[in-house]
Coordinates of C-alpha atoms in Angstrom, one line a residue:
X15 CA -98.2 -20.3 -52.9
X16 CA -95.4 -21.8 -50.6
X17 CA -96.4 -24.2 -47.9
X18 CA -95.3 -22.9 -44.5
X19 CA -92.5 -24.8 -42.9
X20 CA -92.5 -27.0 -40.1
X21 CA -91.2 -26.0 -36.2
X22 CA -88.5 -27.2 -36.6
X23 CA -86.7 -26.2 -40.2
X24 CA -83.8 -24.2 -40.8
X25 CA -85.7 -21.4 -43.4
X26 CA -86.7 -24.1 -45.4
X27 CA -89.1 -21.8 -47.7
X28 CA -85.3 -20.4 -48.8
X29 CA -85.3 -20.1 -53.2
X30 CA -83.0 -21.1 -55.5
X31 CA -82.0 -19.4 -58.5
X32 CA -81.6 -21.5 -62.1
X33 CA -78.5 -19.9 -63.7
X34 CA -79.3 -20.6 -66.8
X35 CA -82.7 -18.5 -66.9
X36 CA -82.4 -16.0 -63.8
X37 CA -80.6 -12.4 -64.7
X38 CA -78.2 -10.2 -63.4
X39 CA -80.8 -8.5 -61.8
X40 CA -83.0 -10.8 -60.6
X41 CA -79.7 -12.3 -59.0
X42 CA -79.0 -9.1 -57.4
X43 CA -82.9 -8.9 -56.1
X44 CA -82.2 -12.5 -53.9
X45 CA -79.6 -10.6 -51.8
X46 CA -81.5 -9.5 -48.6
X47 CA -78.1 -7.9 -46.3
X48 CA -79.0 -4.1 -47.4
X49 CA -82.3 -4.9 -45.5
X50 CA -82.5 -3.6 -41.8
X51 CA -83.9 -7.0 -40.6
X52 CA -81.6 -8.9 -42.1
X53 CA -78.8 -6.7 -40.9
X54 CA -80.4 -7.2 -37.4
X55 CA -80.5 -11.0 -38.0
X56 CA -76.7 -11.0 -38.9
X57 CA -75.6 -9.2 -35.9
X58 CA -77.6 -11.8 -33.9
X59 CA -77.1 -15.2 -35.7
X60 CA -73.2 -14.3 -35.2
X61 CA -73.1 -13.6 -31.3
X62 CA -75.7 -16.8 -30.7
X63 CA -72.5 -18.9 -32.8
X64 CA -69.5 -17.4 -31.1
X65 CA -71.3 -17.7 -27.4
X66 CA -72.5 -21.2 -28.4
X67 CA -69.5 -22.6 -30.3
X68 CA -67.3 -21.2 -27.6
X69 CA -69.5 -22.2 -24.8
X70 CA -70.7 -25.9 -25.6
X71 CA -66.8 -26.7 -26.3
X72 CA -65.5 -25.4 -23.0
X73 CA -68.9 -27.5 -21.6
X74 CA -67.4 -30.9 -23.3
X75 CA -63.8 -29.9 -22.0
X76 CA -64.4 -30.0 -18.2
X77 CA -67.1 -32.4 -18.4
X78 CA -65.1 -35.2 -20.5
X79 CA -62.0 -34.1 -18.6
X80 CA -60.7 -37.2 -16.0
X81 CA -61.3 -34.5 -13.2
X82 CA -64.9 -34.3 -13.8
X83 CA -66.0 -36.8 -11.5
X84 CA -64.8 -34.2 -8.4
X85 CA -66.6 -31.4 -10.4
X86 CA -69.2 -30.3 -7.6
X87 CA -72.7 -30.8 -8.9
X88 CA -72.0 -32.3 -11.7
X89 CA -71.0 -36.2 -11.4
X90 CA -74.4 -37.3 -11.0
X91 CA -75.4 -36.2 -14.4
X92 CA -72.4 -35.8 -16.3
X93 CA -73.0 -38.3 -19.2
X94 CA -76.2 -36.4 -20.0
X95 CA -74.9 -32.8 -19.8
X96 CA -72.2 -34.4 -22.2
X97 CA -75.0 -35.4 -24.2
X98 CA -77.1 -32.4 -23.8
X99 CA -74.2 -30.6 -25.0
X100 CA -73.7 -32.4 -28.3
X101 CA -77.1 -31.9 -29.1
X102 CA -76.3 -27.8 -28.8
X103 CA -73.5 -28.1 -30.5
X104 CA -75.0 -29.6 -33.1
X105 CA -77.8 -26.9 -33.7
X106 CA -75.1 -24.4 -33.8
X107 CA -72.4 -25.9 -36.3
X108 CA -75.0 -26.9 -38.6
X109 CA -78.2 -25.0 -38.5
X110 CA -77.5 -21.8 -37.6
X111 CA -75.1 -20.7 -40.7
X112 CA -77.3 -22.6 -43.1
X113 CA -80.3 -20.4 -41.7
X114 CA -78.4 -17.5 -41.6
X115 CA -77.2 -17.9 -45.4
X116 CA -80.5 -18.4 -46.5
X117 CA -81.6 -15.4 -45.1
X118 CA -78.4 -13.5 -46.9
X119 CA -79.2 -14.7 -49.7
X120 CA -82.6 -15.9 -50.6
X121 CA -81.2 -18.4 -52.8
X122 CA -80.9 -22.3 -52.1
X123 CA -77.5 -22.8 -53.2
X124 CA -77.0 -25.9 -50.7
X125 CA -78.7 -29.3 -52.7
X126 CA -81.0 -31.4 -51.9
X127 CA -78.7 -32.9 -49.4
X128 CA -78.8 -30.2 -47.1
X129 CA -82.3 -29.9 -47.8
X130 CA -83.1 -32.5 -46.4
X131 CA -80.4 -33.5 -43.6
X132 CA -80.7 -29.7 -42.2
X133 CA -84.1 -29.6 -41.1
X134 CA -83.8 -32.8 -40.2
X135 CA -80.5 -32.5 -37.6
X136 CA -82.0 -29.3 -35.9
X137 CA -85.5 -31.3 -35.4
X138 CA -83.4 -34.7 -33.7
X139 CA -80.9 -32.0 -31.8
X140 CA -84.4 -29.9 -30.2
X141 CA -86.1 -33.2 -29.7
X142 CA -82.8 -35.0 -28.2
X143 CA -82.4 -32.3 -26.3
X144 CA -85.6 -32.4 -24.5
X145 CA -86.1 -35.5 -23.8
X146 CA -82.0 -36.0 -22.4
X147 CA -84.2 -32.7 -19.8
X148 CA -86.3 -34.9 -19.0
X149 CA -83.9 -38.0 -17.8
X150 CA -82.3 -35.2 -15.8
X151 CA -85.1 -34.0 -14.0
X152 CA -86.1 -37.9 -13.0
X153 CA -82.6 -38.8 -12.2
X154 CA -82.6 -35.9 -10.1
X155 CA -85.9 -36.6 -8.3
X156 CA -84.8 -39.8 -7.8
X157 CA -81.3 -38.5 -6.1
X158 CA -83.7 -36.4 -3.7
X159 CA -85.9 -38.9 -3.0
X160 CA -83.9 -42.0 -2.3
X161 CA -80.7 -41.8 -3.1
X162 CA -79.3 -45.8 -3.0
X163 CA -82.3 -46.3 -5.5
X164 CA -81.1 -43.7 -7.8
X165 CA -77.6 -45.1 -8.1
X166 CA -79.1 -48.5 -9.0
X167 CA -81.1 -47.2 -11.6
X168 CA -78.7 -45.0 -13.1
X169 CA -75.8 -46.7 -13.7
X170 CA -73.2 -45.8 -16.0
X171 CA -74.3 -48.8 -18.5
X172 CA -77.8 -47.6 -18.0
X173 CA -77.3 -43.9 -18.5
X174 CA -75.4 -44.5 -22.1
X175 CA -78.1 -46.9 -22.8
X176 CA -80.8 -44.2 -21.9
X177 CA -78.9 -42.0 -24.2
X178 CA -79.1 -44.3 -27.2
X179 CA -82.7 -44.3 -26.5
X180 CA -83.2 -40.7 -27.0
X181 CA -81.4 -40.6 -30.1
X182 CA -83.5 -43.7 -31.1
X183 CA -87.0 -42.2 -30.2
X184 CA -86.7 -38.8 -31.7
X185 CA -84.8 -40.0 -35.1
X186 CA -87.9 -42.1 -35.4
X187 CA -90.1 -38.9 -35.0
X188 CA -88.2 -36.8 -36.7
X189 CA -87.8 -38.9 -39.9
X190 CA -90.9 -37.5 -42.0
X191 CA -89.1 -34.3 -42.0
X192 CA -86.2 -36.0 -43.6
X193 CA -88.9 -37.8 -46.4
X194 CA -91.1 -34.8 -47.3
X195 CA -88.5 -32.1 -47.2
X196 CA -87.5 -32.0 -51.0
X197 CA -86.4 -29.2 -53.6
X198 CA -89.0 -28.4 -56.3
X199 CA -89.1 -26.1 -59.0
X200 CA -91.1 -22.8 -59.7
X201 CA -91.1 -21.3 -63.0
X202 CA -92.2 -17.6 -63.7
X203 CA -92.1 -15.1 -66.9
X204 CA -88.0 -14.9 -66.9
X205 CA -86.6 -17.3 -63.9
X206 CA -87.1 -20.1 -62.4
X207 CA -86.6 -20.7 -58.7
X208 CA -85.6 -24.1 -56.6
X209 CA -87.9 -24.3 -53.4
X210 CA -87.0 -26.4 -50.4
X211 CA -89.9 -27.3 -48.3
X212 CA -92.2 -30.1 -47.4
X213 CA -94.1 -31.5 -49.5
X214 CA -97.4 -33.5 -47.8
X215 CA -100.0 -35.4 -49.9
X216 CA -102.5 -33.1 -47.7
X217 CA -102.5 -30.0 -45.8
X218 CA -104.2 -31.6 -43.1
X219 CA -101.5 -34.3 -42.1
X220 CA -98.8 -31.3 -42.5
X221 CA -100.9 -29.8 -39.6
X222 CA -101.1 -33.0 -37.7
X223 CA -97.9 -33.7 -37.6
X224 CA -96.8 -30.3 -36.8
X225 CA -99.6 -30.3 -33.6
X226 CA -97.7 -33.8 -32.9
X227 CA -94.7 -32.6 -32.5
X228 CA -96.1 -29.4 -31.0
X229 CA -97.7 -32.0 -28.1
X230 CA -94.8 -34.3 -28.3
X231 CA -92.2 -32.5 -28.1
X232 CA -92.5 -29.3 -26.1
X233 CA -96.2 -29.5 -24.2
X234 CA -95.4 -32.9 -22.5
X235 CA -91.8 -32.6 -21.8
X236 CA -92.1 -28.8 -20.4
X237 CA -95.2 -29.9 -18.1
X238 CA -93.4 -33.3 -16.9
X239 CA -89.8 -31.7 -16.2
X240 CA -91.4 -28.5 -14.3
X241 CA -93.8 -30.6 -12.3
X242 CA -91.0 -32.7 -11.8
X243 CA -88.8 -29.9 -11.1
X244 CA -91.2 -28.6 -8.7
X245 CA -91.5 -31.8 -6.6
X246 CA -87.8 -31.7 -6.1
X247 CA -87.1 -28.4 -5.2
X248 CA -90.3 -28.8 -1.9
X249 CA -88.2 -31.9 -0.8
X250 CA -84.6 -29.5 -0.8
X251 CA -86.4 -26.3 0.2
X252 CA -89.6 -27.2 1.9
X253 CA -89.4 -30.6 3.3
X254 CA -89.0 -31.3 7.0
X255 CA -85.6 -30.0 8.2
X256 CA -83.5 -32.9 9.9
X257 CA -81.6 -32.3 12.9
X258 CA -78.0 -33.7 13.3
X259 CA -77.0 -32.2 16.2
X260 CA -76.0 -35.9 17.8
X261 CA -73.5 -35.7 14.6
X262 CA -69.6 -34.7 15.0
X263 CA -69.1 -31.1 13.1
X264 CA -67.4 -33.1 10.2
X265 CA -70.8 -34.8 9.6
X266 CA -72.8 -31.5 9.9
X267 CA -70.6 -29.9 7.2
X268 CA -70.7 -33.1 4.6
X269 CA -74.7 -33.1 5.0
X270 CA -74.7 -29.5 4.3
X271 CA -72.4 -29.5 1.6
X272 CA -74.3 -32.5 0.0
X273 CA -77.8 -30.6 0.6
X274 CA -76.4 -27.3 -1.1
X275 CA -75.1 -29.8 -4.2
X276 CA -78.6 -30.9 -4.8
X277 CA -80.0 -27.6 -4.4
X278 CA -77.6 -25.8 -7.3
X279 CA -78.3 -29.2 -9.5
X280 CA -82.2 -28.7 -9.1
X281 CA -81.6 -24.9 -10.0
X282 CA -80.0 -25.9 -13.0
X283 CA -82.3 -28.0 -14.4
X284 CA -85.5 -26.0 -13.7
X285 CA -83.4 -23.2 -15.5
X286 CA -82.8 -25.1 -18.3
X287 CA -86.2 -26.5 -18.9
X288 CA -87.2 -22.6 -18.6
X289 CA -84.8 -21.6 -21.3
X290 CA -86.6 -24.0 -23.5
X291 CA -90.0 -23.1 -23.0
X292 CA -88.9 -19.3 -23.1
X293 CA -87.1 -20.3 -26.3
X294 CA -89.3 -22.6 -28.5
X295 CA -92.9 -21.2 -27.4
X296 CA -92.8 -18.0 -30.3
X297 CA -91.7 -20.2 -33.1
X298 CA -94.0 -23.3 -31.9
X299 CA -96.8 -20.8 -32.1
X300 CA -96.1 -18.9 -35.4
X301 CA -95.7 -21.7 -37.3
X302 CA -99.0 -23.2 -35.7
X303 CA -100.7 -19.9 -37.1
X304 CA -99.3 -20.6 -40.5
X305 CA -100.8 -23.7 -40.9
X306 CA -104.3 -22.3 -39.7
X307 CA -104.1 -19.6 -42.5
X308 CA -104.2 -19.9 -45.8
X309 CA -103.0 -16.5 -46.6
X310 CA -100.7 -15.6 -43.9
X311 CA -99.6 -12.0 -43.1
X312 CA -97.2 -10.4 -43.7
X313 CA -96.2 -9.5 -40.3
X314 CA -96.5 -12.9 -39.3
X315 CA -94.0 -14.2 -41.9
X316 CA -91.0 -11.2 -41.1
X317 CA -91.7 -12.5 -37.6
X318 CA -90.9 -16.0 -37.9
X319 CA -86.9 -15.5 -38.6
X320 CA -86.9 -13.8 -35.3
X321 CA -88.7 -16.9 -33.6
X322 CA -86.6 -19.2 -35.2
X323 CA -83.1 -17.4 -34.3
X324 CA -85.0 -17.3 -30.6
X325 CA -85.2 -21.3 -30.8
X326 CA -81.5 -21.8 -32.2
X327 CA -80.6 -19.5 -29.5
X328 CA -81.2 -21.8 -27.1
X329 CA -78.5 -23.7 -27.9
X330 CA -75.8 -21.0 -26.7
X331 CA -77.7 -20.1 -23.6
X332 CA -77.3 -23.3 -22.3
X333 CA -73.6 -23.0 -21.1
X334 CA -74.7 -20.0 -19.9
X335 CA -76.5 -22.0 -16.7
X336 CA -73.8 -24.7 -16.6
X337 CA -71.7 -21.4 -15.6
X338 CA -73.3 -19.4 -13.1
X339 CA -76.0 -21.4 -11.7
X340 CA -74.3 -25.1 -12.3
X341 CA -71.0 -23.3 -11.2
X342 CA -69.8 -25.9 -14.1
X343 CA -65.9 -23.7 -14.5
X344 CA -65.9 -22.3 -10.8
X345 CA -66.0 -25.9 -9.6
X346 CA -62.7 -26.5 -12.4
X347 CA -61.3 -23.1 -10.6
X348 CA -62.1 -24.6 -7.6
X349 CA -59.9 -27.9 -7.5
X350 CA -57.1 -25.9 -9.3
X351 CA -57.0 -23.5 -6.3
X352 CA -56.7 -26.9 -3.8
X353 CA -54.4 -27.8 -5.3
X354 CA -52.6 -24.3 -5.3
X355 CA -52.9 -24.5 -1.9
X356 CA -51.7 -28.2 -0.8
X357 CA -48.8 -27.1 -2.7
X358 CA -48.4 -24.2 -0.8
X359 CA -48.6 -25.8 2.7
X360 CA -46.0 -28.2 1.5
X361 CA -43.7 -25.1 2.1
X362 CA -45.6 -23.7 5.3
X363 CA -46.5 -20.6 3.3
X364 CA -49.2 -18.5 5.3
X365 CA -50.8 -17.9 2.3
X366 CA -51.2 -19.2 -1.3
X367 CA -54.6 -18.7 -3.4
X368 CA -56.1 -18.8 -6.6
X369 CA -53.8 -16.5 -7.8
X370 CA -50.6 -17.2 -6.6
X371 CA -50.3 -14.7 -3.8
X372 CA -47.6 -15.9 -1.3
X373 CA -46.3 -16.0 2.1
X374 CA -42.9 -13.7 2.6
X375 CA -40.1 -16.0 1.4
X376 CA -38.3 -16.7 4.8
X377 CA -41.3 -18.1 6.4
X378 CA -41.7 -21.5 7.1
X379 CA -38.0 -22.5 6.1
X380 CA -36.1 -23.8 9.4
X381 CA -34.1 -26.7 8.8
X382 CA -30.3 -27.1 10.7
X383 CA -28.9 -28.2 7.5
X384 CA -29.6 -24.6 5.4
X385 CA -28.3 -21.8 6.8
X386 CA -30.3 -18.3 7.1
X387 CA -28.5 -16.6 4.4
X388 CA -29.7 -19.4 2.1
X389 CA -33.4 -19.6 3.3
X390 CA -34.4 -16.5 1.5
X391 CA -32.9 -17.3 -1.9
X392 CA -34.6 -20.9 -1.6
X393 CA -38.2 -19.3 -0.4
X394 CA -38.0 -16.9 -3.4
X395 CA -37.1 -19.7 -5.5
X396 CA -40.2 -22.1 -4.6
X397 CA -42.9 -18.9 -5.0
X398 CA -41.7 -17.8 -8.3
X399 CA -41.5 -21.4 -9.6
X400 CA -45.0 -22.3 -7.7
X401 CA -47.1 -21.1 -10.8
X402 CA -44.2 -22.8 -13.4
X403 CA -45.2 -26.3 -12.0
X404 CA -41.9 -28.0 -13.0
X405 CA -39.3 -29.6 -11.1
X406 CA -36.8 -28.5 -13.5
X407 CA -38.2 -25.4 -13.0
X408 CA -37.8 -25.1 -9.5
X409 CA -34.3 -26.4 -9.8
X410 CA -33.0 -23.7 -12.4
X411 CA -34.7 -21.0 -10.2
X412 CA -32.7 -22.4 -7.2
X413 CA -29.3 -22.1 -9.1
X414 CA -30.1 -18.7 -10.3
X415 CA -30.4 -17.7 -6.9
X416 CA -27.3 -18.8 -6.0
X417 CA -27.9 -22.2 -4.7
X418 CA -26.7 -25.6 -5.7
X419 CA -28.6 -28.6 -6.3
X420 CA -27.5 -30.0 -3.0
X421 CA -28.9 -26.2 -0.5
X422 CA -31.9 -27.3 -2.8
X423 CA -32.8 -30.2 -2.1
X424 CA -32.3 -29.4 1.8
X425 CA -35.7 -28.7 2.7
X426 CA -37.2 -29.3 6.3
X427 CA -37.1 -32.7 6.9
X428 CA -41.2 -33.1 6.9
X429 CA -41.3 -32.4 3.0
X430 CA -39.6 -35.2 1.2
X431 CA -38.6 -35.2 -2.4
X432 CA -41.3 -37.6 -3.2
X433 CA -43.9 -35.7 -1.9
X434 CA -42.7 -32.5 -4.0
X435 CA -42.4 -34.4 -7.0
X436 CA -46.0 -35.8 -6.3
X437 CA -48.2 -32.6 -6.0
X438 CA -46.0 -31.0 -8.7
X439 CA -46.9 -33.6 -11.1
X440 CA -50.6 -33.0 -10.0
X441 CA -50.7 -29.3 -10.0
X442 CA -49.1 -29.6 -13.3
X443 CA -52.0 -31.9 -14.7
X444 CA -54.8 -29.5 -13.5
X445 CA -53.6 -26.9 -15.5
X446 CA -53.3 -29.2 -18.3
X447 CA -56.9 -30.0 -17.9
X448 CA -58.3 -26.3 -17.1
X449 CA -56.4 -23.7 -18.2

């Protein structure tokens, strides 16, 4: 009988065929991808990679960009959403095909290696994970509460050390699952099969570490970062409202903006800490049950690939809250688009947004020097270039209208070439960035 895995293996029951004794049909009897759940499990396992692979990769992107910092929402906990998202990425590259290809093909083709270091990276990435939650949920407690403490106790230096911490602390917890996870051979009347589980002196410290974990690593944290969570959210939403009517307008709108910041942050993170819970609880609890029976159903065991995929899942769904309730990418749209627009009032255009809609090409052109056959060409000539970014660009346009370098460079006298060159250059480096 096979022991049941741990919470936080990658289908470690998984068997391995010995070529030298298994047939042609037994071979053939391994391959599972004719059955309905594993068809099911396919379809599933491959959207959970695309959205997470695609996801955690765009995450990385804006939040290592050198624009970050004016990213709204996120600056005050950008090192650990960087974090955070390595740890995803990290369940997806590497556990989630293994798992899947061992639920293909009921085979262990993959050595002890990967027997060992597979279980053992999705167990540091889930436990990583959590515990990066939790700094986030205190950090942003703090930033509620009083904010000048919070930027002296989380510093840049401090934060990277915090995150060395984590990785520290939950190697160090996770390393038994690294020690007992080991191939071992089964022999039967024609084949023999490699099986790649843990391997305990007892049953009962199998089930002790497993309730460890169980305590550890998801009853704690969840409790701490939703309490936590909660405390946060009655300062934002229920606290006593200040007035700032002796303010000026400008003050008003900075207090406000600031208050709404803190308010999408602390919806983030409670999110987040939901996904979790919602993610981890079935495949926490099933293999809980295992361990309390020594014959488990059957039911119970065709459930457990369905839990697991549940858990990995969690990995891809957490872009998913950076996006619409972090607004991680609208905030990127969002500094594109001001700069779109200081652009465009560089030229007096009456309107210039997100998408490049312009002002009629005559307006805002009077200058003594450019005549008003020539201001139309030269308008048309700034709008079409405006989404090109490129002086060059801009100066190829103006020739093809029918304008020299010199009716170019005549501008009004309030936009100097400096200033072009300047927000051009910028413009140009936000699309590099974001786009």
């Amino acid at each position: 009988q096979l022991s049941p895995p741990s919470p936080h293996s990658c289908s470690t029951t998984a068997l391995s065929k010995n070529s030298t004794t298994v047939t042609a049909s037994t071979a053939m009897l391994l391959w599972t991808l004719h059955e309905p759940s594993t068809i099911a499990l396919t379809v599933m396992y491959s959207l959970s990679f695309i959205l997470g692979f695609v996801g955690n990769l765009m995450s990385l992107r804006v939040l290592t960009s050198r624009r970050s910092r004016q990213l709204a929402g996120v600056s005050a906990t950008r090192s650990l959403l960087v974090n955070l998202a390595v740890c995803d990425l990290a369940v997806v590259c590497v556990c989630m095909p293994i798992t899947l290809g061992s639920q293909i093909y009921t085979a262990w083709v993959y050595g002890d290696l990967l027997c060992r270091a597979v279980p053992f990276t999705q167990a540091v990435s889930v436990s990583a994970s959590v515990l990066t939650l939790t700094v986030i949920s205190v950090n942003r407690y703090y930033s509620v509460r009083s904010p000048l403490r919070a930027r002296t106790m989380f510093t840049r230096r401090r934060i990277l050390a915090t995150v060395a911490v984590v990785w520290t602390v939950s190697s160090m917890m996770c390393a038994p699952i690294a020690v007992m996870n080991r191939r071992r051979e089964i022999s039967f009347e024609t084949f023999t099969i490699l099986v790649c589980q843990e391997e305990w002196p007892q049953h009962r410290l199998k089930q002790g570490y497993n309730v460890l974990l169980f305590v550890m690593l998801y009853c704690l944290p969840v409790t701490f970062n939703l309490t936590i969570g909660f405390l946060t959210g009655r300062r934002l939403w229920g606290g006593k409202k200040s007035t700032f009517s002796d303010l000026d307008p400008r003050s008003q709108a900075l207090h406000t903006s600031r208050l709404k910041m803190r308010q999408k942050i602390a919806k983030m993170v409670v999110c987040l800490v939901l996904l979790f819970a919602v993610s981890w609880l079935p495949l926490y609890l099933a293999d809980l049950w295992i361990d309390c029976e020594q014959r488990p159903s059957s039911w119970l065991l065709q459930t457990r690939p369905f839990a697991q995929w549940l858990g990995l899942t969690n990995s891809s769904l957490n872009p998913i809250c950076y996006c619409f309730i972090g607004d991680l990418y609208r905030s990127a749209k969002v500094i594109r688009t001001r700069y779109y627009q200081k652009v465009a009032a560089l030229f007096n255009s009456a309107s210039f947004s997100s998408s490049v809609t312009v002002a009629p090409p005559a307006a805002g052109i009077t200058d003594s020097k450019v005549s008003s056959a020539e201001r139309r060409p030269i308008a048309a000539a700034v709008a079409a270039s405006a989404s090109m970014v490129t002086i060059p660009r801009l100066l190829n346009l103006a020739r093809v209208q029918g304008l020299g370098y010199n009716s170019f460079y005549h501008l009004p006298k309030t936009i100097t070439q400096q200033e072009v060159k300047c927000h051009v250059s910028l413009l140009f480096f936000v699309f590099h960035c974001f786009c």
